[in-house]
XYZ file of C-alpha atoms in Angstrom:
428
model
C -78.063 42.762 -144.295
C -77.234 45.186 -141.587
C -73.721 46.635 -141.321
C -72.215 48.170 -138.075
C -68.617 49.034 -137.431
C -67.520 48.463 -133.627
C -64.141 48.944 -131.554
C -63.216 46.142 -129.528
C -61.964 47.709 -126.212
C -60.878 44.423 -124.641
C -57.481 43.910 -126.115
C -55.577 47.080 -126.252
C -52.019 46.997 -127.602
C -49.060 48.703 -125.972
C -50.115 52.085 -127.692
C -53.654 51.756 -126.451
C -55.275 50.770 -129.829
C -57.813 48.211 -130.168
C -59.164 46.447 -133.349
C -62.167 47.565 -135.542
C -64.545 44.911 -136.327
C -67.530 44.810 -138.576
C -70.449 43.365 -136.950
C -72.999 41.649 -139.730
C -76.826 40.763 -138.721
C -78.515 38.854 -141.732
C -81.170 36.204 -141.621
C -81.474 36.244 -138.005
C -77.692 35.408 -137.642
C -74.541 37.440 -136.433
C -71.199 37.546 -137.698
C -68.063 39.494 -136.522
C -65.355 40.348 -139.024
C -61.885 41.616 -138.263
C -61.108 44.685 -140.383
C -57.490 44.877 -139.794
C -57.814 48.302 -138.448
C -56.973 49.804 -135.156
C -57.120 53.088 -133.391
C -57.408 54.655 -129.786
C -60.528 55.259 -127.842
C -60.239 59.081 -128.428
C -60.000 58.396 -132.242
C -63.433 56.397 -132.339
C -67.027 57.728 -132.270
C -69.013 54.972 -130.513
C -72.188 56.739 -131.262
C -71.813 57.024 -134.992
C -69.684 53.785 -135.364
C -66.624 55.456 -137.201
C -63.361 57.177 -137.066
C -63.284 60.841 -135.680
C -61.681 63.417 -137.914
C -58.710 63.446 -135.169
C -57.507 59.982 -136.583
C -54.371 60.515 -138.543
C -54.955 58.042 -141.228
C -58.775 58.923 -141.742
C -58.722 58.885 -145.216
C -57.147 55.940 -145.971
C -58.801 54.016 -143.425
C -62.265 54.780 -144.691
C -61.335 53.819 -148.094
C -60.460 50.465 -146.715
C -63.364 50.046 -144.729
C -65.134 50.863 -147.552
C -63.662 48.155 -149.957
C -64.230 45.676 -147.202
C -67.878 46.417 -146.852
C -68.270 46.091 -150.615
C -66.481 42.920 -150.951
C -68.647 41.463 -148.040
C -71.998 42.742 -149.755
C -70.733 41.430 -153.002
C -69.858 37.826 -151.558
C -73.294 37.767 -149.523
C -75.087 38.616 -152.642
C -73.382 36.020 -154.654
C -74.164 33.288 -152.164
C -77.533 34.125 -151.869
C -77.831 33.866 -155.893
C -76.116 30.352 -155.225
C -77.638 28.881 -152.425
C -80.702 30.906 -151.454
C -80.538 30.918 -147.494
C -76.912 31.756 -146.244
C -75.491 30.501 -143.091
C -72.797 32.699 -141.037
C -70.634 29.683 -141.508
C -70.816 29.929 -145.290
C -70.351 33.823 -145.302
C -67.109 33.606 -142.991
C -65.585 30.660 -145.361
C -66.325 32.599 -148.616
C -65.088 35.870 -147.350
C -61.724 34.076 -146.049
C -61.252 32.460 -149.428
C -62.093 35.976 -151.307
C -59.579 37.557 -148.730
C -56.852 35.251 -149.558
C -57.001 35.516 -153.366
C -53.697 35.375 -155.503
C -50.629 36.652 -153.471
C -48.331 38.910 -155.647
C -44.502 38.008 -155.544
C -42.107 40.215 -153.656
C -41.375 42.347 -156.903
C -44.796 42.546 -157.892
C -45.818 43.720 -154.724
C -43.133 46.271 -154.597
C -44.152 47.504 -157.865
C -47.694 47.989 -156.483
C -46.404 50.046 -153.697
C -44.414 52.458 -156.062
C -47.706 52.879 -158.168
C -49.479 53.895 -154.842
C -46.804 56.128 -153.681
C -47.949 59.398 -155.532
C -51.550 58.874 -154.050
C -49.736 58.665 -150.502
C -48.214 62.105 -151.050
C -44.849 61.251 -152.092
C -42.625 63.555 -154.476
C -41.639 62.318 -158.063
C -37.980 62.202 -157.113
C -38.924 59.844 -154.123
C -41.039 57.584 -156.406
C -38.457 57.405 -158.898
C -35.801 56.469 -156.092
C -38.250 53.525 -155.014
C -38.328 52.440 -158.653
C -34.873 52.022 -158.682
C -34.980 49.855 -155.539
C -37.908 47.647 -157.279
C -35.592 47.016 -160.194
C -32.541 46.118 -157.845
C -34.902 43.551 -156.202
C -35.884 42.015 -159.406
C -32.104 41.627 -160.571
C -31.217 40.163 -157.017
C -34.098 37.625 -157.432
C -32.959 36.562 -160.963
C -34.832 33.453 -161.755
C -36.546 33.381 -158.217
C -39.286 36.195 -159.341
C -41.777 34.170 -157.548
C -40.741 34.785 -154.017
C -43.373 36.012 -151.833
C -43.047 38.461 -149.073
C -43.531 35.668 -146.667
C -40.257 34.032 -147.879
C -38.216 37.352 -147.168
C -36.758 36.526 -143.923
C -33.607 37.675 -142.322
C -31.525 34.952 -144.173
C -32.835 36.442 -147.482
C -32.521 40.047 -146.248
C -28.825 39.346 -145.373
C -28.217 37.634 -148.789
C -29.674 40.773 -150.346
C -27.082 43.079 -148.342
C -24.374 40.671 -149.574
C -25.247 40.765 -153.171
C -25.563 44.655 -152.769
C -21.889 45.072 -151.565
C -20.386 42.235 -153.756
C -22.098 42.245 -157.128
C -23.611 45.762 -157.164
C -20.522 46.908 -155.520
C -22.473 49.460 -153.325
C -20.794 51.494 -150.453
C -22.297 51.384 -147.045
C -24.107 54.593 -147.376
C -25.606 53.459 -150.699
C -26.661 49.917 -148.858
C -28.328 51.950 -146.015
C -30.118 54.232 -148.765
C -31.481 50.777 -149.841
C -32.513 49.748 -146.537
C -34.245 52.914 -145.739
C -36.522 52.850 -148.691
C -37.157 49.077 -147.992
C -38.545 49.196 -144.601
C -41.561 51.676 -145.319
C -42.563 49.253 -148.017
C -42.429 46.405 -145.475
C -44.621 48.357 -143.266
C -46.822 49.254 -145.968
C -47.506 45.597 -147.022
C -48.055 44.737 -143.362
C -50.388 47.542 -142.266
C -52.176 48.259 -145.586
C -52.227 45.218 -147.452
C -52.629 42.949 -144.389
C -49.820 40.542 -145.324
C -47.615 38.695 -142.926
C -43.977 39.213 -142.626
C -41.258 37.056 -141.786
C -39.222 39.675 -140.056
C -39.409 42.893 -138.273
C -38.663 45.787 -140.068
C -37.475 47.631 -136.985
C -34.563 45.543 -136.900
C -33.262 46.247 -140.196
C -30.375 48.625 -139.493
C -27.449 49.673 -141.334
C -25.268 52.187 -139.975
C -24.434 55.407 -142.078
C -20.997 56.389 -142.596
C -19.865 59.913 -142.249
C -18.825 61.300 -145.638
C -16.453 64.315 -145.990
C -18.554 66.886 -147.611
C -17.019 68.524 -150.838
C -16.926 72.199 -150.967
C -15.154 75.196 -152.784
C -12.813 77.508 -151.130
C -13.411 81.322 -151.872
C -10.454 81.036 -154.229
C -11.894 78.326 -156.029
C -15.389 79.896 -155.956
C -13.762 82.843 -157.156
C -12.092 81.408 -160.140
C -15.265 79.470 -161.154
C -16.991 82.883 -160.995
C -14.596 84.746 -163.514
C -13.616 81.611 -165.596
C -13.619 82.067 -169.427
C -16.091 79.516 -170.550
C -17.567 78.022 -173.880
C -21.192 79.678 -174.423
C -23.028 76.535 -173.436
C -21.472 76.147 -169.955
C -21.891 79.735 -168.640
C -25.614 79.181 -167.934
C -24.702 76.227 -165.709
C -21.908 78.210 -164.208
C -24.163 81.104 -163.361
C -26.883 78.807 -161.815
C -24.090 76.958 -159.755
C -22.745 80.126 -158.394
C -26.230 81.590 -157.496
C -26.575 78.444 -155.192
C -23.184 78.961 -153.732
C -24.451 82.480 -152.887
C -27.787 81.488 -151.571
C -27.384 77.910 -150.460
C -30.348 76.633 -152.494
C -30.762 72.891 -153.388
C -31.041 72.205 -157.206
C -34.660 71.173 -156.677
C -35.854 74.672 -155.374
C -33.489 76.324 -157.932
C -35.498 74.376 -160.471
C -38.648 75.668 -159.239
C -37.713 79.612 -158.788
C -40.177 81.928 -160.132
C -40.842 85.725 -159.995
C -43.245 85.478 -157.085
C -40.234 84.124 -154.895
C -38.567 87.534 -155.396
C -39.543 90.061 -152.884
C -38.553 93.670 -151.770
C -37.089 93.904 -148.294
C -35.401 96.777 -146.654
C -34.330 98.500 -149.822
C -32.936 95.235 -151.293
C -34.432 91.741 -152.447
C -34.989 88.460 -150.595
C -35.963 85.095 -151.987
C -38.987 83.729 -150.235
C -39.711 79.931 -150.848
C -41.125 76.826 -149.672
C -38.282 73.969 -149.858
C -39.564 71.164 -152.068
C -37.548 68.429 -149.930
C -38.659 69.621 -146.577
C -41.803 71.883 -147.193
C -39.899 74.447 -145.010
C -40.308 77.964 -145.628
C -37.326 79.942 -145.797
C -36.250 83.623 -146.599
C -32.667 84.331 -147.850
C -31.201 87.691 -148.341
C -29.819 88.221 -151.925
C -26.175 89.846 -152.030
C -25.023 91.939 -154.800
C -23.379 88.942 -156.709
C -26.637 86.916 -156.261
C -28.673 89.932 -157.671
C -26.039 90.453 -160.603
C -26.801 86.995 -161.890
C -30.624 87.424 -161.833
C -30.247 90.612 -163.700
C -28.085 89.116 -166.322
C -31.492 86.800 -167.339
C -33.975 89.379 -166.374
C -35.230 89.864 -169.900
C -34.841 86.519 -171.217
C -36.050 84.112 -168.463
C -39.455 81.958 -167.718
C -37.767 81.063 -164.597
C -35.495 83.274 -162.543
C -32.408 81.422 -163.925
C -31.658 78.918 -166.792
C -32.048 75.167 -165.090
C -31.350 72.009 -167.103
C -31.609 68.590 -165.630
C -29.564 67.708 -162.546
C -27.605 65.179 -164.400
C -26.846 67.241 -167.448
C -25.948 70.088 -164.795
C -23.743 67.789 -162.888
C -21.564 66.924 -165.978
C -21.444 70.254 -167.261
C -19.986 71.272 -163.599
C -16.964 68.783 -163.748
C -15.859 70.341 -166.991
C -16.380 73.979 -165.560
C -14.364 73.316 -162.458
C -11.642 71.820 -164.344
C -11.394 74.594 -166.778
C -11.410 76.916 -163.862
C -8.533 75.230 -162.133
C -10.344 73.460 -159.339
C -7.546 70.610 -159.368
C -6.501 70.220 -155.983
C -6.506 66.635 -154.745
C -9.006 65.280 -152.367
C -8.965 61.803 -150.462
C -11.846 59.759 -151.046
C -12.474 57.047 -148.546
C -15.224 54.410 -149.460
C -15.961 51.057 -147.739
C -16.677 48.585 -150.408
C -17.406 45.067 -149.933
C -15.870 45.277 -146.481
C -12.726 46.809 -147.660
C -11.660 50.467 -146.954
C -10.748 51.960 -150.386
C -8.764 55.213 -150.481
C -7.838 57.290 -153.491
C -6.795 60.727 -154.288
C -8.917 62.419 -157.136
C -8.969 66.045 -158.329
C -11.619 68.036 -156.615
C -13.260 68.963 -159.936
C -14.249 65.312 -160.211
C -16.608 65.200 -157.196
C -18.427 68.922 -157.768
C -21.950 68.463 -158.299
C -25.088 71.060 -157.920
C -25.322 70.021 -154.385
C -21.765 71.082 -153.811
C -22.906 74.739 -153.870
C -25.024 74.278 -150.966
C -21.880 72.940 -149.200
C -20.050 75.793 -150.319
C -22.337 78.330 -149.045
C -22.671 76.650 -145.543
C -18.965 76.610 -145.003
C -17.979 79.956 -146.473
C -20.884 81.507 -144.550
C -19.488 79.843 -141.070
C -15.939 81.079 -142.184
C -17.341 84.463 -142.593
C -18.899 84.568 -138.869
C -22.679 83.834 -139.629
C -24.084 82.316 -136.232
C -24.896 78.690 -136.685
C -28.618 79.660 -135.525
C -28.932 81.882 -138.443
C -27.493 79.503 -140.976
C -29.958 77.025 -139.878
C -32.710 79.115 -140.823
C -31.085 80.077 -144.069
C -30.621 76.415 -145.011
C -34.048 75.472 -143.587
C -32.952 72.646 -141.293
C -35.434 71.578 -138.687
C -32.638 70.500 -136.514
C -29.492 72.516 -135.666
C -27.668 69.424 -135.354
C -27.936 69.111 -139.086
C -26.412 72.415 -139.380
C -23.638 71.592 -136.983
C -22.128 68.997 -139.527
C -20.758 71.792 -141.614
C -19.245 73.212 -138.340
C -17.392 69.909 -137.676
C -15.956 69.487 -141.112
C -14.491 72.888 -141.483
C -11.458 72.984 -139.481
C -10.774 76.861 -140.387
C -14.041 77.625 -138.599
C -12.760 76.186 -135.349
C -9.541 77.887 -136.038
C -11.291 81.403 -136.702
C -13.477 80.881 -133.693
C -10.517 80.181 -131.200
C -8.924 83.174 -132.692
C -11.690 85.569 -132.281
C -12.410 84.447 -128.713
C -8.631 84.394 -127.437
C -7.206 87.154 -129.846
C -9.998 89.606 -130.213
C -10.009 89.392 -134.035
C -12.957 89.141 -136.295
C -13.865 86.279 -138.458
C -11.973 86.419 -141.853
C -11.949 83.943 -144.801
C -8.037 83.434 -145.238
C -8.769 80.818 -147.653
C -9.196 83.540 -150.518
C -9.794 86.949 -151.237
C -13.424 86.681 -152.609
C -15.869 89.792 -152.048
C -16.876 89.742 -148.439
C -20.429 90.210 -149.507
C -20.574 86.806 -151.251
C -22.367 84.488 -148.963
C -23.044 87.079 -146.259
C -26.740 86.785 -145.290
C -28.384 89.451 -142.877
C -29.443 87.470 -139.834
C -32.742 89.649 -139.713
C -33.813 88.112 -142.980
C -34.142 84.545 -141.583
């Protein structure tokens, strides 16, 4: 049997991609088999009969084609052993049966996607989040574990959303996050596994609600920094304060090492690649931040002591309560179609990510240009950074005061050392 790959140029889709077929020549017969792969003319080498290196999904496509080739050769060999001579009709029929095979249920298929994610380049935290979606699907289905992907239509999808909101009690943003993870799975099932979908993933849309960000004022940050705490809480406080002074996410704090600490103009800077975005950032270390690093210089493996995010978040609530971060904050949520409002003490809402919000808002109120803050935070789009400018009313007031009255930006929310959260613009 001779096997050739060819690109059919007669039926391009809207993107200019055409189907890739396998042409089989055996026992004086010819058979063309669809592979499920598609590409543009620029990504196909007609002479060699294969994808060019410019093809974005080259590695995965080559693996899929090789698996299909192996299946064709195995099927042909089995037919020859059983029947001797093989006709094109026999081979085509056998390939269709082999391709069909047992179809996994929706939950099982999602589990296969989760298992494949590390090989597709997804981070461990992302894989865990998708695992939670798989578990929620299993809970939603209950005794209907046998539901196939082909049964998951818009009616089932809307039933799932209703279950998430009413039974699970998820707020709109949590539901939106669920849908955000559901769509890549559906695309994977269609494009990689060649399965038929009963709905269009592009039509699965849930609006994100704008949530008020929690951040500490200068007075509150100062109170946390000097609070007298039990020995077991001081390390968490110091790590949190360091993030308030640098804008680091927990994931980046967790991975900090001595190689990230570098000399710059007589001082020190952090240079690192962010775990979440793979973006390189450079952050000037102010004296308060350097003092925290010096505190652990002789005892550390990492630059600062770090525990799991969940443990640190629980400890932070206790730390902020002991430090007097008790002002009331209104929390507004939309749950099961109802708007729920309640006043809660701010310490209940503080997490490690609050430090990043604190850095951003305090930096803006001290007059840092938004463009510089964007670089320090590692935001690819300045619109993400501008969210902080929108939520900080004081930033608007200070800006107007500076423009109309000719006064410099100050932070009248507190008397914290002006060096805290001050980032040298040239360090970005």
